[in-house]
CSV table of C-alpha atoms and ligand atoms in Angstrom, one decimal:
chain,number,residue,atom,x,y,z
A,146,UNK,CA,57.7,-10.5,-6.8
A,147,UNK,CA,55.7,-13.5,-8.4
A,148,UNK,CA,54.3,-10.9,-11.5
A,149,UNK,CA,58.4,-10.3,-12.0
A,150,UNK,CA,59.5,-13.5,-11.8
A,151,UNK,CA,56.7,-14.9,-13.8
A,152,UNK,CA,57.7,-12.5,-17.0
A,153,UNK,CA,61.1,-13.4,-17.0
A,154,UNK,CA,60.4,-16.5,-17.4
A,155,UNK,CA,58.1,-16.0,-19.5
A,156,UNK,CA,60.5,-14.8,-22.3
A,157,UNK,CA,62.3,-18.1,-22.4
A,158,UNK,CA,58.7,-19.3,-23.2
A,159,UNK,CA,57.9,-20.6,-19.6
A,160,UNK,CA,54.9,-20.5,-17.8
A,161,UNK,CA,55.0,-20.6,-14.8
A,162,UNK,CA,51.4,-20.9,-13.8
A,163,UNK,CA,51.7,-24.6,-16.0
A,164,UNK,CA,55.1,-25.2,-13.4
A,165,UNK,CA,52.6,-24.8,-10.6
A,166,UNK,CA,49.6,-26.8,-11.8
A,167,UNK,CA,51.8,-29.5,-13.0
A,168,UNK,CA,53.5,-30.1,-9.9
A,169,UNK,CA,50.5,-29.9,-7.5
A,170,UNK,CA,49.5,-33.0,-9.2
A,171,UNK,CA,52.8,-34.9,-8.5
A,172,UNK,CA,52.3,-37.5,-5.9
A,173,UNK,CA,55.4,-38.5,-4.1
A,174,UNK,CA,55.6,-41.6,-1.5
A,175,UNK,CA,56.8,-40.5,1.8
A,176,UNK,CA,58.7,-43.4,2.8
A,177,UNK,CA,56.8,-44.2,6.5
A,178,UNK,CA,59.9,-45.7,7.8
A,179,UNK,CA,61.8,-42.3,8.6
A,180,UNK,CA,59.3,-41.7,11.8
A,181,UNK,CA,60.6,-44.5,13.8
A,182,UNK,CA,63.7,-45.9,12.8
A,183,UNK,CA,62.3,-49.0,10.4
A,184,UNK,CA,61.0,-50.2,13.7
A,185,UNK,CA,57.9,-51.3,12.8
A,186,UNK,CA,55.4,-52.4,14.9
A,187,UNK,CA,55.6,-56.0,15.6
A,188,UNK,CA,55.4,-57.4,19.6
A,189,UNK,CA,58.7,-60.0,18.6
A,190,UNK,CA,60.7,-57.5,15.9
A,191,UNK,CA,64.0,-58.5,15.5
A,192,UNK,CA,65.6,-55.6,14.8
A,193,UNK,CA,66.6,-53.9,11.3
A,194,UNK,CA,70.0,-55.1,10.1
A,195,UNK,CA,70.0,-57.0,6.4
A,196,UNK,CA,73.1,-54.2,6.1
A,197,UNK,CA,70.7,-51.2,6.8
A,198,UNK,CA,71.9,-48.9,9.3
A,199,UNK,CA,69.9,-46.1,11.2
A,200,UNK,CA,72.1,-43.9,13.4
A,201,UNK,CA,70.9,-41.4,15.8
A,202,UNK,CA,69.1,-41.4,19.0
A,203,UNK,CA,67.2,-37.7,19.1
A,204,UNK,CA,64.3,-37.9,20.8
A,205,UNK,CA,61.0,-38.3,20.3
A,206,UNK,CA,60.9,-41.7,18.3
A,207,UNK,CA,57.4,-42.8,17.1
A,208,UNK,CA,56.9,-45.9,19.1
A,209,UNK,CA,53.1,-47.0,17.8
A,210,UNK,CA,50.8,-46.7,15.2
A,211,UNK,CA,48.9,-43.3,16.8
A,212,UNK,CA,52.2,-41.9,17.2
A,213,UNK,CA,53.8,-42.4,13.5
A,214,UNK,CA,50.8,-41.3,12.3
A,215,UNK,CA,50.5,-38.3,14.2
A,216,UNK,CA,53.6,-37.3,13.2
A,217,UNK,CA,53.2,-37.8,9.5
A,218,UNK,CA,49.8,-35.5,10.2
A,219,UNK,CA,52.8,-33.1,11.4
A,220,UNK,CA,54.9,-33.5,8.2
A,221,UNK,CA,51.8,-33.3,5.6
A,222,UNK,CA,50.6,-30.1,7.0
A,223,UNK,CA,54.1,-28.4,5.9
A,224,UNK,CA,54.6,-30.4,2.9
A,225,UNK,CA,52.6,-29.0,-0.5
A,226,UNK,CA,50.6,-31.1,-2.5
A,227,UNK,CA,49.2,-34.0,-2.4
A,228,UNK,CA,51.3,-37.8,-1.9
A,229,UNK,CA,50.9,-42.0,-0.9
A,230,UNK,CA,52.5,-43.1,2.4
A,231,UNK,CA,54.7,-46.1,2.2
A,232,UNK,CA,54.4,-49.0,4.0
A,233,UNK,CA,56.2,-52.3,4.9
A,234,UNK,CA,54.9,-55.0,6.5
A,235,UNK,CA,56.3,-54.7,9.5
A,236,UNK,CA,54.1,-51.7,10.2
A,237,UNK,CA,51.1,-53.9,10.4
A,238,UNK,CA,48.5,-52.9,13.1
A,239,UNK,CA,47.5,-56.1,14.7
A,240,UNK,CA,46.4,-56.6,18.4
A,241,UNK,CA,48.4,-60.7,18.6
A,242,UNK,CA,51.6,-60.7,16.4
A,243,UNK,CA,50.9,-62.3,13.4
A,244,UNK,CA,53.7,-64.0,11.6
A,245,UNK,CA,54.4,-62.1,8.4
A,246,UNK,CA,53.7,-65.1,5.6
A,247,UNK,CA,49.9,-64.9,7.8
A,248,UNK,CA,49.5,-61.1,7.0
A,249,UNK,CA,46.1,-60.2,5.3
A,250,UNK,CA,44.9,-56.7,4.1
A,251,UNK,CA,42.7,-56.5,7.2
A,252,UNK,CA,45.8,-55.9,9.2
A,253,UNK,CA,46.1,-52.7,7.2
A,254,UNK,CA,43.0,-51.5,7.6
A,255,UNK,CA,43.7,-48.7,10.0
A,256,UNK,CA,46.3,-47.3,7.5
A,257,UNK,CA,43.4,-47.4,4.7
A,258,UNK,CA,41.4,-45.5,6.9
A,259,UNK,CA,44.2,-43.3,7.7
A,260,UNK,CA,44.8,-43.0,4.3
A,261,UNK,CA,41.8,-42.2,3.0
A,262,UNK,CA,40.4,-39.5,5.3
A,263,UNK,CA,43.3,-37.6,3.8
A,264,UNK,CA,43.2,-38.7,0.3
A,265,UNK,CA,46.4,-40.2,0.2
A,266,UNK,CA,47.3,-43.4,-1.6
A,267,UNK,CA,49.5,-46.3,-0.4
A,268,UNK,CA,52.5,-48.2,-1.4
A,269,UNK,CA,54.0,-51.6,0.3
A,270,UNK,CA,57.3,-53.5,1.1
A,271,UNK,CA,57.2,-57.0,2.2
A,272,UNK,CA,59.8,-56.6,5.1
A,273,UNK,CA,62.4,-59.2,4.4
A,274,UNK,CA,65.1,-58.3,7.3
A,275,UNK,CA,65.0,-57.9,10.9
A,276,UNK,CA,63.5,-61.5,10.9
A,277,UNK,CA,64.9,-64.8,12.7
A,278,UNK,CA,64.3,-66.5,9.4
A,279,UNK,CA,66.6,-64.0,7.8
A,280,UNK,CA,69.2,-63.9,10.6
A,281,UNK,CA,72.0,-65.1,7.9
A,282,UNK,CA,71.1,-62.6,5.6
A,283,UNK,CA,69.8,-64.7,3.2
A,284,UNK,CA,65.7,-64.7,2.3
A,285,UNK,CA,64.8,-65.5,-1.3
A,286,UNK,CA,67.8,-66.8,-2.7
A,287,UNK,CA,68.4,-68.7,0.8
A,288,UNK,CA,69.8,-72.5,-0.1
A,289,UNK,CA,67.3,-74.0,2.0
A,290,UNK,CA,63.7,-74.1,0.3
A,291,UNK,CA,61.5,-74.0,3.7
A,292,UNK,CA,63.3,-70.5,4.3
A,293,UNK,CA,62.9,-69.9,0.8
A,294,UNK,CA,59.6,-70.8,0.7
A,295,UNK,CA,58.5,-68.8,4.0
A,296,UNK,CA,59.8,-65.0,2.0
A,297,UNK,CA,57.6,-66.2,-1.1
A,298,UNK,CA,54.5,-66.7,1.0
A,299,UNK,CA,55.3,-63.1,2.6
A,300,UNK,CA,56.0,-62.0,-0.5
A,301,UNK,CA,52.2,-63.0,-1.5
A,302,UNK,CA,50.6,-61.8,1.3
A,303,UNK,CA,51.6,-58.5,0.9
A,304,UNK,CA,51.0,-57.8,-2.9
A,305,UNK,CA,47.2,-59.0,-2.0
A,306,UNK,CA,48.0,-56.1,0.7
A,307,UNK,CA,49.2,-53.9,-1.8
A,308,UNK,CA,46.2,-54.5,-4.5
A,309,UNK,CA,43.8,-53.8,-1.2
A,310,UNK,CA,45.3,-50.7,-1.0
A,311,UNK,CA,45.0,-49.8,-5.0
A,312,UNK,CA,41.5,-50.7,-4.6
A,313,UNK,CA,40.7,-49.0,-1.4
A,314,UNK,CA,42.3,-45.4,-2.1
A,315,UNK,CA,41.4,-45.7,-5.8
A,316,UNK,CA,45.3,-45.5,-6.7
A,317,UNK,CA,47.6,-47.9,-7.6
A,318,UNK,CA,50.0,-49.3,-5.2
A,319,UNK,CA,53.7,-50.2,-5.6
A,320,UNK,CA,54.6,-53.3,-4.3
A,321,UNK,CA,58.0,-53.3,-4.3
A,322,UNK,CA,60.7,-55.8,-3.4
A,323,UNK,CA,64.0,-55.5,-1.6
A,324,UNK,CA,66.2,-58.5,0.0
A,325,UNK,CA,69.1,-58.1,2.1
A,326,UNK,CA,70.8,-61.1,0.6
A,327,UNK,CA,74.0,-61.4,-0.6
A,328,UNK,CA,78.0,-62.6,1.2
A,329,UNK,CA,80.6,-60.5,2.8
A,330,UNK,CA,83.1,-63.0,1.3
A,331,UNK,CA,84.2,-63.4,-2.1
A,332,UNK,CA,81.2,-66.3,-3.0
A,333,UNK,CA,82.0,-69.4,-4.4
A,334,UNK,CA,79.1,-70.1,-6.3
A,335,UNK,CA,77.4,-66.7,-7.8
A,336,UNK,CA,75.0,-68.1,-10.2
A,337,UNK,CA,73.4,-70.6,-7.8
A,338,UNK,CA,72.0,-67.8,-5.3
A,339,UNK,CA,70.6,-66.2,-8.7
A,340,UNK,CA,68.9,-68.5,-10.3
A,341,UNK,CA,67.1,-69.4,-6.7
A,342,UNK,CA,66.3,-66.1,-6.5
A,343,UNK,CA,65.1,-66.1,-10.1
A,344,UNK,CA,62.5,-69.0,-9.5
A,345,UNK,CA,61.1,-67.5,-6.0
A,346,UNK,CA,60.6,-64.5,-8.0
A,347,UNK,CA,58.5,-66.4,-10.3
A,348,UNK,CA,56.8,-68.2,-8.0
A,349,UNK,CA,55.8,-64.7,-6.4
A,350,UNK,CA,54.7,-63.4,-9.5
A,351,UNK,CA,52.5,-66.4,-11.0
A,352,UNK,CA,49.9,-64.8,-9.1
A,353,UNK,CA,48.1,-62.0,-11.3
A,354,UNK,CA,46.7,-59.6,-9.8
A,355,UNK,CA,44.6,-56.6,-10.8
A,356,UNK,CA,47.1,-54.3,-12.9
A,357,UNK,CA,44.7,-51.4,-12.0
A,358,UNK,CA,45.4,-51.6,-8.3
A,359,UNK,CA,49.5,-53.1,-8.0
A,360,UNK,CA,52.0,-52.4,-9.6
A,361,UNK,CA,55.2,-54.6,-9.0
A,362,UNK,CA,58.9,-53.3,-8.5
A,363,UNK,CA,62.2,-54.9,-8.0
A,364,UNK,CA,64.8,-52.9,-5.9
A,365,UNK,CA,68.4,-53.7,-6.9
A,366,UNK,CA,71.6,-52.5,-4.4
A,367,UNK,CA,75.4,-53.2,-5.3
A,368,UNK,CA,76.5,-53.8,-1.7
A,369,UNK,CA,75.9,-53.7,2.3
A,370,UNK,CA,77.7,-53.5,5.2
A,371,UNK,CA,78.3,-57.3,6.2
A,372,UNK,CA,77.6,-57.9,2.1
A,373,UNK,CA,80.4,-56.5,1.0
A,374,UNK,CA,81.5,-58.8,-2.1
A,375,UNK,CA,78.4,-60.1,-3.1
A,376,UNK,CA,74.9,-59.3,-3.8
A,377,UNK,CA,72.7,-61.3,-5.4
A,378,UNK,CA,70.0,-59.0,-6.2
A,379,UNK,CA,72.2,-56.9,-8.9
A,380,UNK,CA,71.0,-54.2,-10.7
A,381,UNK,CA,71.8,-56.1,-14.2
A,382,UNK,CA,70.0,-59.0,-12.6
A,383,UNK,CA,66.7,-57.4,-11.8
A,384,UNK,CA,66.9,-55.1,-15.2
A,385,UNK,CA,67.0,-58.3,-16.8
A,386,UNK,CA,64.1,-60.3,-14.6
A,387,UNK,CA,61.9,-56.9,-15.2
A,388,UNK,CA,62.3,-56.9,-19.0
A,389,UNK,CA,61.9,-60.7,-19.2
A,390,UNK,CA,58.7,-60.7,-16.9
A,391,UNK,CA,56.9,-57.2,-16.8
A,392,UNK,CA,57.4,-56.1,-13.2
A,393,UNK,CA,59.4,-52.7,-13.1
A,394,UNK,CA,62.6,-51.9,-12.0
A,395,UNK,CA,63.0,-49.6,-9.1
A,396,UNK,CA,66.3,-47.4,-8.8
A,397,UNK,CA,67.7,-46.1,-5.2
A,398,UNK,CA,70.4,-43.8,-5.8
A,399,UNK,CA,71.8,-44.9,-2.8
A,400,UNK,CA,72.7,-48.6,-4.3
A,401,UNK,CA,75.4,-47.9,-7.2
A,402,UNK,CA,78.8,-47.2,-6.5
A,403,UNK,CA,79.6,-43.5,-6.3
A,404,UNK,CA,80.1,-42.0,-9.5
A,405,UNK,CA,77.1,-43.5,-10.9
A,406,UNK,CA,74.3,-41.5,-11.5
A,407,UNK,CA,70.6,-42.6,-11.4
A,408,UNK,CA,69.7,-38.9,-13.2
A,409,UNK,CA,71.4,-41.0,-16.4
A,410,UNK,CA,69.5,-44.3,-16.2
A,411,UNK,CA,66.2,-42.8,-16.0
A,412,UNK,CA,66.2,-42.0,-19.7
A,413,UNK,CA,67.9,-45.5,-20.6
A,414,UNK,CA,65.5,-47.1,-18.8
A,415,UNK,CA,62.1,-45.5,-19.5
A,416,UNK,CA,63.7,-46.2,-23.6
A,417,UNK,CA,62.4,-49.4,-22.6
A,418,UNK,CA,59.9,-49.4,-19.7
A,419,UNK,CA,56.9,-47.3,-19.7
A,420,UNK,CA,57.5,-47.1,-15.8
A,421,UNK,CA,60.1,-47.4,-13.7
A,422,UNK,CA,60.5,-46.2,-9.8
A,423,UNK,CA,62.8,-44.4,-7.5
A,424,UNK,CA,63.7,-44.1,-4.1
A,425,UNK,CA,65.4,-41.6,-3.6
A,426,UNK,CA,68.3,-40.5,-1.2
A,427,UNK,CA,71.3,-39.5,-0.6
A,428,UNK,CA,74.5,-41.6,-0.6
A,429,UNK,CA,77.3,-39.9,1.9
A,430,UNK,CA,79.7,-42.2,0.6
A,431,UNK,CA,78.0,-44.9,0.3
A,432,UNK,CA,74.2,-45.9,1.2
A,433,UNK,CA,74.2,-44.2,3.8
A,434,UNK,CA,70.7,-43.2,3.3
A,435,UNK,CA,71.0,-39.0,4.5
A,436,UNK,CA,68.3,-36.8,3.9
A,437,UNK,CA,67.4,-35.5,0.7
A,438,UNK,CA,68.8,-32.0,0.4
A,439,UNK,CA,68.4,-29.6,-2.9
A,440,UNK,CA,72.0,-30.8,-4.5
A,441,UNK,CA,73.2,-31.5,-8.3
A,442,UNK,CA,71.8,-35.0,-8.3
A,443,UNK,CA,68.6,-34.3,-7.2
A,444,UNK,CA,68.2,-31.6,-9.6
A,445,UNK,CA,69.1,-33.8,-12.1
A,446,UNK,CA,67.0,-36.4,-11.6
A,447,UNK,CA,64.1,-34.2,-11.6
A,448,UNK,CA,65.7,-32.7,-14.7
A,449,UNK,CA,65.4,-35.9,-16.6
A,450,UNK,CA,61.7,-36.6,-15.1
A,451,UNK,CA,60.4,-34.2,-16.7
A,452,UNK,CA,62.6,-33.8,-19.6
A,453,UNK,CA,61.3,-36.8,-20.5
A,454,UNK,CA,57.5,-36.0,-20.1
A,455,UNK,CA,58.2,-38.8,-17.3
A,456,UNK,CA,55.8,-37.2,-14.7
A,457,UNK,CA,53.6,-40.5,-15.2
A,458,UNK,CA,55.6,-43.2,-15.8
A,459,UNK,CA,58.5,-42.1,-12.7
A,460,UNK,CA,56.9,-43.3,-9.2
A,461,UNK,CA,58.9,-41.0,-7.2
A,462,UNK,CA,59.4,-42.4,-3.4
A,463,UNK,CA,61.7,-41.1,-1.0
A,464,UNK,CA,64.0,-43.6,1.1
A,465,UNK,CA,66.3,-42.7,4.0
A,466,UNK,CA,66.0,-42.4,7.7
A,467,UNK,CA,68.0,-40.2,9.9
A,468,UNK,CA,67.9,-40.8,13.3
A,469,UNK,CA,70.0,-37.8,14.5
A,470,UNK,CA,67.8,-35.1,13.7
A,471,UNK,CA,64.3,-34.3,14.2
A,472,UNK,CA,62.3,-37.4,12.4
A,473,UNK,CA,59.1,-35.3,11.2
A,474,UNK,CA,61.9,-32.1,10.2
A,475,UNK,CA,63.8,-34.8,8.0
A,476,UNK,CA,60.7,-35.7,6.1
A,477,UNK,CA,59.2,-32.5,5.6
A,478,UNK,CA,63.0,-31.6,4.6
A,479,UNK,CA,63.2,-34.0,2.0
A,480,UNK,CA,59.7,-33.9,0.6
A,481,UNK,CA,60.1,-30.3,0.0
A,482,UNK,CA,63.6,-30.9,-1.5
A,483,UNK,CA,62.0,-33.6,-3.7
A,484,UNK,CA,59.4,-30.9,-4.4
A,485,UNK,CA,61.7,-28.2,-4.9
A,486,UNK,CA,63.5,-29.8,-7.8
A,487,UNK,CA,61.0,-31.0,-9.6
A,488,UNK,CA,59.6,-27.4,-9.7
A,489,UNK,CA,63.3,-26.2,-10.5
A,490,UNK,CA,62.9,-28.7,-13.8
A,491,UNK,CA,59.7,-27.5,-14.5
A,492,UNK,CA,61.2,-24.0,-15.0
A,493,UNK,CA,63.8,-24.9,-17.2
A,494,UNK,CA,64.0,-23.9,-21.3
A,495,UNK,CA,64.2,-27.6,-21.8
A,496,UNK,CA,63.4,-27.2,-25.8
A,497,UNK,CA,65.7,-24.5,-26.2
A,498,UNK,CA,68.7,-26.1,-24.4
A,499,UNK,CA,67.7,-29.5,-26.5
A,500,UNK,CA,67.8,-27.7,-29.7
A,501,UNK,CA,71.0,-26.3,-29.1
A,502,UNK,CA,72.2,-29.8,-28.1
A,503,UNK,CA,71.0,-31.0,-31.4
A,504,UNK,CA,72.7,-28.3,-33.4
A,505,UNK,CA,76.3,-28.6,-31.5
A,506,UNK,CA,75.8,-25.5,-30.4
A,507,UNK,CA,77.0,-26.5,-26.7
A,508,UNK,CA,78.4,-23.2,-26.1
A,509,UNK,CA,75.1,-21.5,-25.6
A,510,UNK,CA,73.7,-24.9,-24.2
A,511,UNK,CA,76.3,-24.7,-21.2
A,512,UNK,CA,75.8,-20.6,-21.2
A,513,UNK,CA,71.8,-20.8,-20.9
A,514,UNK,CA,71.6,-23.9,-18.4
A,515,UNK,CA,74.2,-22.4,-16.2
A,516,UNK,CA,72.3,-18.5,-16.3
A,517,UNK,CA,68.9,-20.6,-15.4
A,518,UNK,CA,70.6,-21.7,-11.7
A,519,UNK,CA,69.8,-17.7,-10.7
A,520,UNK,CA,66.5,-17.3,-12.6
A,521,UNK,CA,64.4,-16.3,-9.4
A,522,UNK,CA,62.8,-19.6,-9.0
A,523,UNK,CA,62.6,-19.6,-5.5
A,524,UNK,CA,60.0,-16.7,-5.9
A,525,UNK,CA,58.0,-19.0,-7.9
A,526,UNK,CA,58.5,-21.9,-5.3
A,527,UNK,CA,57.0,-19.6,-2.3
A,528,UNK,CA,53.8,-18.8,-4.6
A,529,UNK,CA,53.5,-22.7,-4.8
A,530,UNK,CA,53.8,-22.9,-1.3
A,531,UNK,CA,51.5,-19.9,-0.1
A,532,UNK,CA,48.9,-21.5,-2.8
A,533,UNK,CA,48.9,-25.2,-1.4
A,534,UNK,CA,48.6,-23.7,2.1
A,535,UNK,CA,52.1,-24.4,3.4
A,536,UNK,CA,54.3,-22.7,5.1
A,537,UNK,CA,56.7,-20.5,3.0
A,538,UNK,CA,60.1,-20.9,3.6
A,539,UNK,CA,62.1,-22.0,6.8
A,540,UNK,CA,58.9,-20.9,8.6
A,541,UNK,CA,57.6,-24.2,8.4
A,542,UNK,CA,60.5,-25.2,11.2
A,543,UNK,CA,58.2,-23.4,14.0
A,544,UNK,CA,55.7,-26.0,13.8
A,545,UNK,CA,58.3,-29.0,14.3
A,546,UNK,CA,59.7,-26.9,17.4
A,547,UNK,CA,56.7,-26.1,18.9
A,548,UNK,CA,55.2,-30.2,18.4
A,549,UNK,CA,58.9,-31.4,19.5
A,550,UNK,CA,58.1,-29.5,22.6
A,551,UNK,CA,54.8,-30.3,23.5
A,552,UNK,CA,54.7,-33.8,22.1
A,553,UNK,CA,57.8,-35.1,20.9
A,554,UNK,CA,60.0,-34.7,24.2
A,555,UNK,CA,57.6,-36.2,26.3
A,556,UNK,CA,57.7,-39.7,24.5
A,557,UNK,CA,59.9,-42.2,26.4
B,658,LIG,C1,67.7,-51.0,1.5
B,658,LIG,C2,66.7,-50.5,0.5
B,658,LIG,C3,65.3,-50.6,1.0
B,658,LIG,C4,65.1,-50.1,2.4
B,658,LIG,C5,63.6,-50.0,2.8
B,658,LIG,C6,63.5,-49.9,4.2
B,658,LIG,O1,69.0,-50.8,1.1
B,658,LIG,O2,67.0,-49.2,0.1
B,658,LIG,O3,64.5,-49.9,0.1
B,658,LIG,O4,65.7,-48.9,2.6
B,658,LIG,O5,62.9,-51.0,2.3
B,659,LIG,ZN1,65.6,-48.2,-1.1
């Protein structure tokens, strides 16, 4: 079957054996935060909220550190390739609570360990919700500068947390930033909020640190539940901070309003920035944050990855959390869908459709692209899988079943 579907595509001039090899060297960041619900671990959390909301209550939640990391040993095991984990501060492993402007790398040295028995790497979030300090929603741009002053210290801490990371696993690590802030009313003043959050930014970023090891993201959104009318953290604020000042912009596809696509800013961005990241999920309506399935959007995005010899300069991270499934299913679900369309771009005539774009002959451009969604990739995706020791197709679900079963259920 693999011989077959290699020669057909062969005669549109691809190889597949290049597909394969490319993508086993793609590293996507499995968003920690699925396994447990953005709990976290600390003794005093103070719940998620900042207009993020996990519904569910299937069984079997990670409740502390061994746990979550058991079950992303689960999810890896059925997931090809090799990836980071990502981390937010809250998922610190500390015996006293330590107060997140207080958090150092040695609070993260379990992960590292974790982390580096498995050759993985590690990204970071400073945590800026489910706080007292951020009970009102408001953390950075906050008009009060102690409150203010407390997220730029966290801030701090953890991209010294993210460059021990870099160092550590010998990749670099994504710091990335996302605040809840913004008003559920019509705001009187919309500059003010930005131009605070423009200075704690700087003040967060005066720091240099070692480029090999970080590497610094802003996360825009357009709205929240409870933020309905205003958010301050726009996506043509922070496009405009990262050109100005060097840190990258960081797209969710979750946070623009519906019939925008984040497939079409990756090529307007990266005519710009020789990096950008994603998280990426899947919007039911709005941010919803579903599980990544195989659907148009996904495809695309993956389309324009690699059309635009992006593989480098795209950090790919996946960001949702469904509580009313199987956690560890969800993951290896969207890591494989993540997986599955980059492979499905890989495996697409990209100069042949691009020439016929460039001579108007959109005709055969629409003809060839559509033909190319029964080429028999699928074939090509359960050689990947056999080779990177994974289970091929649905199989993989027999594992999750039989660790629901003997672990999962058993958690209280
Ligand atoms: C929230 C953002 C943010 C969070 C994570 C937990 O809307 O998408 O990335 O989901 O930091
Ligand atoms: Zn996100």
């Amino acid at each position: 079957m693999y011989n077959y579907a290699k020669d057909i595509y062969s005669k549109l001039g691809i190889d597949t054996e290049k597909a394969i090899d490319t993508l086993s060297k793609v590293k996507i960041s499995m968003h920690c935060w699925q396994g447990d619900d953005i709990g976290g671990f600390e003794t005093v959390a103070g719940g998620v909220d900042g207009g993020l909301a996990v519904t569910g209550n299937y069984p079997g939640k990670a409740t502390n550190p061994e746990q979550l990391m058991a079950d992303i040993d689960v999810a890896l095991k059925l997931i090809p390739g090799n990836h980071k984990i990502n981390l937010h501060a809250i998922y610190a492993i500390t015996d006293e609570n330590v107060s997140r402007e207080k958090l150092e790398p040695k609070h993260f040295e379990k992960w590292v360990e974790f982390a580096k028995k498995r050759g993985l790497g590690l990204d970071m979030n400073p945590t800026l919700f489910g706080h007292k300090l951020a009970a009102d929603g408001l953390t950075l741009s906050h008009p009060k500068k102690e409150i203010r002053d407390f997220w730029i210290e966290h801030c701090k801490a953890c991209r010294k947390i993210a460059e021990y990371f870099g160092r550590e696993t010998g990749q670099p690590s994504l710091c990335n930033i996302w605040i809840p802030d913004g008003y559920k009313e019509t705001p009187a003043d919309r500059l003010g909020p930005r131009l605070r959050l423009k200075e704690s930014l700087d003040e967060i970023y005066s720091e240099k640190l070692d480029s090999r090891y970080i590497i610094d993201s802003v996360e825009s959104k357009v709205f929240a539940i409870g933020v309905e009318s205003y958010t301050v953290g726009s996506h043509e604020f922070y496009m405009n901070y990262a050109a100005k000042s060097g840190v990258c912009c960081l797209l969710d596809n979750g946070h623009f309003h519906p019939t925008e696509v984040v497939s079409d800013k990756i090529p307007s961005m990266l005519a710009f920035a020789d990096k950008i990241a994603l998280h990426v999920t899947r919007g039911v309506r709005w941010d919803s944050d579903h599980v990544v399935i195989f659907d148009d959007e996904l495809k695309e995005i993956a389309k324009e990855i690699v059309r635009c010899d992006a593989l480098n300069k795209v950090l790919i991270g996946l960001d949702f959390f469904d509580a009313s499934i199987n956690r560890v299913a969800a993951w290896v679900i969207g890591m494989r869908n993540m997986e599955k369309a980059l492979l499905f771009a890989l495996l697409q005539p990209n100069n042949i459709l691009k020439d016929y774009q460039n001579n108007g002959d959109f005709t055969s451009m629409l003809a060839l692209s559509e033909e190319m969604k029964s080429y028999p990739f699928t074939i090509v995706w359960d050689e990947y899988c056999k080779r990177m020791n994974v289970p091929e197709r649905d199989v993989w679900l027999d594992t999750i079943r039989k660790y629901e079963q003997e672990v999962l259920v058993n958690r209280r």
